[in-house]
Each structure stands twice: as structure tokens, then as C-alpha cells.
Amino acid sequence: MSATENRAGCHGDHDVTGEIQEDNVTSKEAVDNYGACGDHYDEMSSTTLFDVPWDDVLFQYILPLLPVQTLFQLRRVCTTSLLMIKEYFSQSKEINIARIAGKVTAKAFHILTDENTNLLRLNLRNSKGWLSDELLIPVLKCNPKLQLLDLTNCTSVSNAVLQCAAVHCPGLKKLMLRDCVWLSPEGVTVIGLYCKDLETIDFNGCWNVNDESLSVLVSSCPRLKSIQLAKIYGLTDNSMTVLAKCSSQLYHLNIQGCWRITDDSIRFLAEYGKNLKMLQIRECHQVTEMTLGKLRENGVKMDKLSPPSTRPRINQLLWSMRHKLNVQM
């Protein structure tokens, strides 16, 4: 490979799948090759990229700034860079492929995760088709310190993944499952029973979640601060009452479209939700301003405008204009 080809391979937004090659060299061969590379570059420069401390500088301050595509391209430069990226992947605390999920393959995922036992954050948002239980479960088993798991819109996995995460990653703090229609009440329950440090959950669009499983989750996880439950049409006042009483640290609640919820449970939210700052409640037609007014008095921001009758004339006109333009506060 020429120097010009090397430079071209390190730039551009190429398909990750086109940049993956087998690891056909052993560590010894890579080290031997590093010596050869060093001799070659000594003639050109006194210092090369490989002379920079890997653990203290490259792995901490430089490689984390590079896109995943570029890291895969660096693997192709020479055997030394292959060894360097392989070691970096094994030490990484975060994997985020959300922006390129459609280009990743099972092979690429293996390269990213196979030797890693240090992950704290795993963002696989929009990984459709290629991501499976068989690929993900071994990763969860090997990373017990995982704190963030984002499977938003991942349609090819199942509740088996959640059961594994609950047992092997009990320190989870943030679980994002938006639009994961496969999520079952059993999956919600097992997460609640094992992951008691949860602070953020996103179940928006997971319409199989029911009152019983949600009640188990919120009563077992007292540190919850942000709860997203939009468009889960089966939820009623039963689970909302438990949520209001058990989630004393709740900061943000989204129950848009949960039309079965009424004033009865929102009153408890106004009474117990002392830390609540944001409530998304559009399309909850059985919740009235009589109850919402108490929350507004407590400084809670909402996606539903207050009625104009409580405002001065000029504010009434502004409210009317926003309403016609469908502008939300």
C-alpha cells in the first residue's frame, strides 16, 4: 500500500463494512513489524504516531475523538496500527454506533466487542437486522460494570437480552428501549427486580408494558429521575399512583397519549412529586386543568398550555396565537 493510499484510507465517511479485514497477524508479528516500521520512519522523522504513549495519550485523548469508521480504516494502515486499534477496542469504556448502525455488520460488532470487559456505555440505537440476541448476550455477560444500554428501535432482539442484562449488569443506570415493541411485562419486571440503581428509563412506544410490571419497576427503583412512557395505552391510574408515591426523585415524566390516566393519580403526583420539573401530558384527555394547576404552581413545566382565563388580556391573545400556530411551551 502506498503512502497516498494510506492517507486516503484515513479520511472520508465510508461504509464500515467495507473497511473490515480479518486479523491475520499475531501480536508477535505486529511487534516485529512495528520495529520495521520504526526503522523506516526514523529516516523521515524522529517521532511517529506509534511513539506517542498509547495508554496515557492516544487511548485517552486522541482515539476517542475519531469516528468509528476512521478507527476501522486505521486498522488497515499496517500491522502496528492494527494491534493498536485492537488494544484500544479492548479497553474502551464506551461504544456508540448510533449514527452508523445501518452500516455495521455482525463481523464489525465482534471486532468492537469481543475482547472488551470494561464497557460502561453501550449505544446500539437503530441497529436493525444484523443485531441479535446471540451477538449481544455475550457482550453483556462480559461487561458487568455497564451503566448505559441504549437499544432504541432495535427490532431484532428479544426479552432474553433484558434478562441477561438484569442478571449480569445490575448497576445499570440508564435503559433506553424506545419503540422496542418486543418488550414484555416479564422483561420490565426482571429489570426492576435486579437493576435497583436505575435513574432513567425510556419505554416510549412499548405498548405491551402494563400496570403490574411498571409498578414492580418503580417500587424497586427509588432513584428514578426520568421516566418516558408515551403511547403505552394500557397504563392506568393504578401504576401512576404507585409511581407518584415511590419515585420521590422524579424530575421528568412523559405520559403523552396515555389516555386512561385521570386526575385521580395526577393529584398524587402533585402531592408527592416535589422534585418534578417537567411533565409531558398531551392527549391525556381525562386530566384536567384543575389538577394541572397545582403542578404549575409548583413550577412544573408542561407541554400543555394553561387556559387563557387565568391570564391578563395580552397574555390571552398570546396564548390564542400560540394555540392557532400549534406552538407548545
Short mmCIF file of C-alpha atoms in Angstrom, two decimals:
data_model
loop_
_atom_site.label_atom_id
_atom_site.label_comp_id
_atom_site.label_asym_id
_atom_site.label_seq_id
_atom_site.Cartn_x
_atom_site.Cartn_y
_atom_site.Cartn_z
CA MET A 1 0.00 0.00 0.00
CA SER A 2 1.46 3.36 -1.00
CA ALA A 3 1.66 6.40 1.26
CA THR A 4 -1.00 8.09 -0.87
CA GLU A 5 -3.33 5.12 -0.41
CA ASN A 6 -2.68 5.18 3.34
CA ARG A 7 -3.67 8.82 3.59
CA ALA A 8 -6.80 8.27 1.55
CA GLY A 9 -7.82 5.40 3.80
CA CYS A 10 -7.83 7.61 6.87
CA HIS A 11 -10.39 10.13 5.62
CA GLY A 12 -13.93 10.11 4.38
CA ASP A 13 -17.21 8.65 5.57
CA HIS A 14 -17.09 5.14 4.16
CA ASP A 15 -19.23 2.12 4.93
CA VAL A 16 -17.75 0.36 7.98
CA THR A 17 -18.36 -2.99 6.33
CA GLY A 18 -16.01 -2.04 3.53
CA GLU A 19 -13.17 -1.31 5.92
CA ILE A 20 -13.10 -4.58 7.86
CA GLN A 21 -10.44 -7.18 7.29
CA GLU A 22 -9.52 -10.32 9.22
CA ASP A 23 -6.91 -10.02 11.98
CA ASN A 24 -4.43 -12.23 10.15
CA VAL A 25 -1.37 -11.22 12.15
CA THR A 26 -0.30 -12.33 15.60
CA SER A 27 0.82 -9.95 18.31
CA LYS A 28 4.44 -11.08 17.82
CA GLU A 29 4.26 -10.40 14.09
CA ALA A 30 2.76 -6.98 14.81
CA VAL A 31 5.55 -6.12 17.24
CA ASP A 32 8.19 -7.30 14.77
CA ASN A 33 6.55 -5.23 12.11
CA TYR A 34 6.49 -2.26 14.48
CA GLY A 35 10.28 -2.47 14.64
CA ALA A 36 10.43 -2.46 10.87
CA CYS A 37 8.03 0.49 10.69
CA GLY A 38 10.08 2.33 13.29
CA ASP A 39 13.29 1.84 11.32
CA HIS A 40 11.58 3.07 8.19
CA TYR A 41 10.13 6.18 9.80
CA ASP A 42 13.34 7.03 11.66
CA GLU A 43 14.72 8.09 8.33
CA MET A 44 11.86 10.55 7.86
CA SER A 45 11.04 11.79 11.34
CA SER A 46 12.36 11.47 14.88
CA THR A 47 8.84 10.75 16.26
CA THR A 48 5.90 8.81 14.81
CA LEU A 49 2.33 8.27 15.95
CA PHE A 50 3.33 4.94 17.44
CA ASP A 51 5.93 6.62 19.67
CA VAL A 52 3.21 8.55 21.49
CA PRO A 53 2.23 6.70 24.70
CA TRP A 54 -0.74 4.54 23.80
CA ASP A 55 -2.48 4.14 27.14
CA ASP A 56 -1.85 7.60 28.58
CA VAL A 57 -2.29 9.74 25.45
CA LEU A 58 -3.66 8.02 22.35
CA PHE A 59 -6.30 5.92 24.11
CA GLN A 60 -7.45 8.71 26.42
CA TYR A 61 -7.30 11.87 24.35
CA ILE A 62 -6.98 11.15 20.63
CA LEU A 63 -8.67 7.93 19.53
CA PRO A 64 -11.94 8.70 21.40
CA LEU A 65 -12.32 11.77 19.16
CA LEU A 66 -12.22 9.73 15.95
CA PRO A 67 -15.36 8.28 14.29
CA VAL A 68 -15.72 4.50 14.36
CA GLN A 69 -15.24 4.44 10.57
CA THR A 70 -11.83 6.08 10.90
CA LEU A 71 -10.76 3.63 13.57
CA PHE A 72 -11.58 0.74 11.27
CA GLN A 73 -9.66 2.42 8.46
CA LEU A 74 -6.62 2.85 10.73
CA ARG A 75 -6.59 -0.91 11.26
CA ARG A 76 -5.63 -1.27 7.57
CA VAL A 77 -2.60 1.01 7.57
CA CYS A 78 -0.09 -1.54 8.92
CA THR A 79 0.14 -4.36 11.42
CA THR A 80 1.20 -1.98 14.17
CA SER A 81 -1.88 0.18 13.75
CA LEU A 82 -3.96 -3.00 13.64
CA LEU A 83 -2.52 -4.02 17.01
CA MET A 84 -3.04 -0.53 18.42
CA ILE A 85 -6.72 -0.32 17.45
CA LYS A 86 -7.34 -3.85 18.63
CA GLU A 87 -5.92 -2.97 22.04
CA TYR A 88 -7.90 0.28 22.11
CA PHE A 89 -11.16 -1.57 21.42
CA SER A 90 -10.39 -3.97 24.26
CA GLN A 91 -10.03 -1.07 26.72
CA SER A 92 -12.83 1.21 25.54
CA LYS A 93 -15.43 2.20 28.10
CA GLU A 94 -17.95 3.35 25.51
CA ILE A 95 -19.24 2.06 22.18
CA ASN A 96 -21.59 4.35 20.29
CA ILE A 97 -22.62 3.27 16.79
CA ALA A 98 -25.97 5.08 16.73
CA ARG A 99 -25.06 7.24 13.72
CA ILE A 100 -23.77 4.38 11.60
CA ALA A 101 -25.91 1.50 12.85
CA GLY A 102 -27.21 0.77 9.36
CA LYS A 103 -23.66 0.22 8.05
CA VAL A 104 -22.39 -2.04 10.83
CA THR A 105 -22.26 -5.82 10.40
CA ALA A 106 -22.06 -8.71 12.85
CA LYS A 107 -18.37 -9.03 11.95
CA ALA A 108 -17.70 -5.39 12.81
CA PHE A 109 -19.54 -5.79 16.11
CA HIS A 110 -17.34 -8.76 17.01
CA ILE A 111 -14.21 -6.69 16.33
CA LEU A 112 -15.54 -3.88 18.53
CA THR A 113 -16.60 -6.01 21.48
CA ASP A 114 -15.05 -9.49 21.59
CA GLU A 115 -12.15 -8.68 23.95
CA ASN A 116 -13.76 -5.84 25.90
CA THR A 117 -14.66 -6.24 29.57
CA ASN A 118 -14.57 -2.53 30.52
CA LEU A 119 -17.71 -1.12 28.92
CA LEU A 120 -19.73 1.44 30.85
CA ARG A 121 -21.86 2.75 27.98
CA LEU A 122 -23.25 0.76 25.04
CA ASN A 123 -25.32 2.71 22.49
CA LEU A 124 -26.70 0.48 19.73
CA ARG A 125 -29.61 2.71 18.73
CA ASN A 126 -31.23 1.85 15.37
CA SER A 127 -29.27 -1.40 14.96
CA LYS A 128 -31.80 -3.32 12.90
CA GLY A 129 -31.47 -6.61 11.10
CA TRP A 130 -27.90 -7.55 11.99
CA LEU A 131 -28.12 -7.23 15.81
CA SER A 132 -29.36 -10.41 17.51
CA ASP A 133 -29.56 -11.99 20.95
CA GLU A 134 -26.67 -14.27 20.03
CA LEU A 135 -24.43 -11.27 19.33
CA LEU A 136 -25.43 -9.09 22.26
CA ILE A 137 -25.80 -11.50 25.17
CA PRO A 138 -22.08 -12.48 25.31
CA VAL A 139 -21.16 -8.77 25.42
CA LEU A 140 -23.48 -8.15 28.36
CA LYS A 141 -22.11 -11.16 30.22
CA CYS A 142 -18.54 -9.86 29.85
CA ASN A 143 -19.28 -6.28 30.95
CA PRO A 144 -20.77 -6.33 34.45
CA LYS A 145 -19.99 -2.63 35.04
CA LEU A 146 -22.31 -1.46 32.25
CA GLN A 147 -24.29 1.64 33.25
CA LEU A 148 -25.98 2.67 30.00
CA LEU A 149 -27.72 0.40 27.49
CA ASP A 150 -29.48 2.02 24.54
CA LEU A 151 -31.46 -0.37 22.33
CA THR A 152 -33.80 2.25 20.89
CA ASN A 153 -35.51 0.96 17.76
CA CYS A 154 -33.56 -2.33 17.83
CA THR A 155 -36.18 -4.70 16.46
CA SER A 156 -34.20 -7.93 16.11
CA VAL A 157 -33.53 -8.70 19.78
CA SER A 158 -35.81 -10.05 22.49
CA ASN A 159 -36.51 -10.05 26.21
CA ALA A 160 -33.70 -12.59 26.63
CA VAL A 161 -31.32 -9.64 26.29
CA LEU A 162 -33.01 -7.86 29.21
CA GLN A 163 -32.90 -10.95 31.38
CA CYS A 164 -29.17 -11.22 30.73
CA ALA A 165 -28.62 -7.51 31.37
CA ALA A 166 -30.57 -7.70 34.63
CA VAL A 167 -28.53 -10.61 35.97
CA HIS A 168 -25.07 -9.63 34.72
CA CYS A 169 -25.30 -5.79 34.71
CA PRO A 170 -27.18 -4.92 37.93
CA GLY A 171 -25.53 -1.50 38.05
CA LEU A 172 -27.47 -0.19 35.04
CA LYS A 173 -28.47 3.45 35.49
CA LYS A 174 -29.89 4.29 32.08
CA LEU A 175 -32.01 1.92 29.96
CA MET A 176 -33.36 3.17 26.62
CA LEU A 177 -35.87 0.89 24.86
CA ARG A 178 -37.95 3.36 22.85
CA ASP A 179 -40.06 1.66 20.14
CA CYS A 180 -38.92 -1.81 21.22
CA VAL A 181 -42.34 -3.39 20.74
CA TRP A 182 -40.94 -6.76 21.81
CA LEU A 183 -40.60 -5.52 25.39
CA SER A 184 -42.91 -7.63 27.57
CA PRO A 185 -44.19 -7.22 31.13
CA GLU A 186 -41.83 -10.02 32.17
CA GLY A 187 -38.86 -8.08 30.78
CA VAL A 188 -39.87 -4.96 32.70
CA THR A 189 -40.34 -6.95 35.90
CA VAL A 190 -36.94 -8.66 35.79
CA ILE A 191 -35.20 -5.33 35.21
CA GLY A 192 -36.99 -3.89 38.21
CA LEU A 193 -36.06 -6.80 40.44
CA TYR A 194 -32.33 -6.72 39.66
CA CYS A 195 -31.37 -3.20 38.49
CA LYS A 196 -32.24 -1.12 41.53
CA ASP A 197 -29.91 1.78 40.64
CA LEU A 198 -31.85 2.81 37.54
CA GLU A 199 -32.17 6.58 37.10
CA THR A 200 -33.51 6.84 33.54
CA ILE A 201 -35.87 4.61 31.57
CA ASP A 202 -37.34 5.20 28.13
CA PHE A 203 -40.21 2.86 27.26
CA ASN A 204 -41.93 5.19 24.78
CA GLY A 205 -43.95 3.18 22.28
CA CYS A 206 -43.51 -0.13 24.15
CA TRP A 207 -47.22 -0.81 24.23
CA ASN A 208 -47.01 -4.21 25.96
CA VAL A 209 -45.92 -2.66 29.26
CA ASN A 210 -48.75 -2.94 31.80
CA ASP A 211 -49.65 -1.60 35.23
CA GLU A 212 -48.36 -4.60 37.17
CA SER A 213 -44.87 -4.69 35.65
CA LEU A 214 -44.42 -0.91 35.80
CA SER A 215 -45.47 -0.89 39.45
CA VAL A 216 -42.82 -3.52 40.25
CA LEU A 217 -40.18 -1.47 38.43
CA VAL A 218 -40.87 1.92 40.03
CA SER A 219 -41.34 0.49 43.52
CA SER A 220 -37.99 -1.36 43.25
CA CYS A 221 -36.02 1.56 41.76
CA PRO A 222 -36.33 4.57 44.09
CA ARG A 223 -33.61 6.57 42.27
CA LEU A 224 -35.60 7.05 39.05
CA LYS A 225 -35.34 10.63 37.81
CA SER A 226 -36.56 10.44 34.21
CA ILE A 227 -39.40 8.14 33.06
CA GLN A 228 -40.64 8.01 29.45
CA LEU A 229 -43.93 6.14 28.97
CA ALA A 230 -45.56 7.84 25.96
CA LYS A 231 -48.11 5.91 23.88
CA ILE A 232 -48.46 2.99 26.27
CA TYR A 233 -52.22 2.84 26.08
CA GLY A 234 -52.74 0.17 28.75
CA LEU A 235 -51.39 2.22 31.66
CA THR A 236 -53.94 3.44 34.18
CA ASP A 237 -54.13 5.32 37.47
CA ASN A 238 -53.07 2.17 39.30
CA SER A 239 -49.44 2.31 38.14
CA MET A 240 -49.34 6.11 38.13
CA THR A 241 -50.31 6.20 41.79
CA VAL A 242 -47.51 3.77 42.67
CA LEU A 243 -45.10 5.82 40.54
CA ALA A 244 -46.06 9.07 42.26
CA LYS A 245 -45.60 7.62 45.73
CA CYS A 246 -42.37 5.69 45.08
CA SER A 247 -40.40 8.00 42.75
CA SER A 248 -39.57 10.83 45.11
CA GLN A 249 -36.58 11.90 42.99
CA LEU A 250 -38.58 12.06 39.75
CA TYR A 251 -37.58 15.06 37.64
CA HIS A 252 -39.13 14.35 34.21
CA LEU A 253 -42.23 12.29 33.38
CA ASN A 254 -43.59 11.67 29.88
CA ILE A 255 -47.05 10.08 29.66
CA GLN A 256 -48.20 11.56 26.35
CA GLY A 257 -51.06 9.62 24.84
CA CYS A 258 -51.74 7.52 27.95
CA TRP A 259 -55.43 8.36 27.72
CA ARG A 260 -56.58 6.09 30.57
CA ILE A 261 -54.78 8.22 33.16
CA THR A 262 -57.03 10.65 35.04
CA ASP A 263 -56.93 13.37 37.68
CA ASP A 264 -57.05 10.74 40.41
CA SER A 265 -53.39 9.73 40.03
CA ILE A 266 -52.09 13.14 38.93
CA ARG A 267 -53.23 14.51 42.30
CA PHE A 268 -50.78 12.12 43.95
CA LEU A 269 -48.08 13.34 41.57
CA ALA A 270 -48.75 16.92 42.67
CA GLU A 271 -48.58 15.85 46.30
CA TYR A 272 -45.53 13.58 46.25
CA GLY A 273 -43.56 14.85 43.23
CA LYS A 274 -41.65 17.61 44.99
CA ASN A 275 -38.72 17.34 42.56
CA LEU A 276 -40.81 17.15 39.38
CA LYS A 277 -39.83 19.85 36.87
CA MET A 278 -41.18 18.60 33.52
CA LEU A 279 -44.44 16.81 32.68
CA GLN A 280 -45.40 15.78 29.14
CA ILE A 281 -49.11 15.09 29.20
CA ARG A 282 -50.64 15.89 25.82
CA GLU A 283 -53.50 13.65 24.71
CA CYS A 284 -54.30 12.66 28.30
CA HIS A 285 -57.84 13.97 27.90
CA GLN A 286 -59.07 12.86 31.32
CA VAL A 287 -56.52 15.03 33.12
CA THR A 288 -57.99 18.48 33.73
CA GLU A 289 -56.59 21.89 34.47
CA MET A 290 -57.95 21.69 38.00
CA THR A 291 -55.21 19.16 38.79
CA LEU A 292 -52.56 20.51 36.44
CA GLY A 293 -52.91 23.94 38.04
CA LYS A 294 -51.43 22.61 41.28
CA LEU A 295 -48.42 21.33 39.40
CA ARG A 296 -47.99 24.65 37.60
CA GLU A 297 -47.98 26.39 40.98
CA ASN A 298 -45.10 24.12 41.97
CA GLY A 299 -43.11 25.31 38.94
CA VAL A 300 -43.63 22.22 36.78
CA LYS A 301 -43.23 22.91 33.04
CA MET A 302 -45.66 21.17 30.69
CA ASP A 303 -46.27 20.57 27.01
CA LYS A 304 -49.89 21.63 27.52
CA LEU A 305 -50.74 25.32 27.73
CA SER A 306 -52.71 26.65 30.66
CA PRO A 307 -56.14 28.12 29.79
CA PRO A 308 -56.32 31.83 28.92
CA SER A 309 -58.87 32.67 31.58
CA THR A 310 -56.19 32.89 34.25
CA ARG A 311 -54.04 35.34 32.28
CA PRO A 312 -54.19 39.08 31.62
CA ARG A 313 -55.69 40.23 28.31
CA ILE A 314 -52.37 40.48 26.45
CA ASN A 315 -51.35 37.01 27.61
CA GLN A 316 -54.72 35.67 26.49
CA LEU A 317 -54.02 36.96 22.98
CA LEU A 318 -50.54 35.41 23.00
CA TRP A 319 -51.99 32.12 24.22
CA SER A 320 -54.56 32.20 21.41
CA MET A 321 -51.88 32.85 18.78
CA ARG A 322 -49.69 30.02 20.08
CA HIS A 323 -52.67 27.70 20.09
CA LYS A 324 -53.56 28.50 16.48
CA LEU A 325 -49.95 28.06 15.40
CA ASN A 326 -49.69 24.87 17.45
CA VAL A 327 -46.73 26.24 19.40
CA GLN A 328 -46.04 24.43 22.66
CA MET A 329 -44.46 25.98 25.74
#
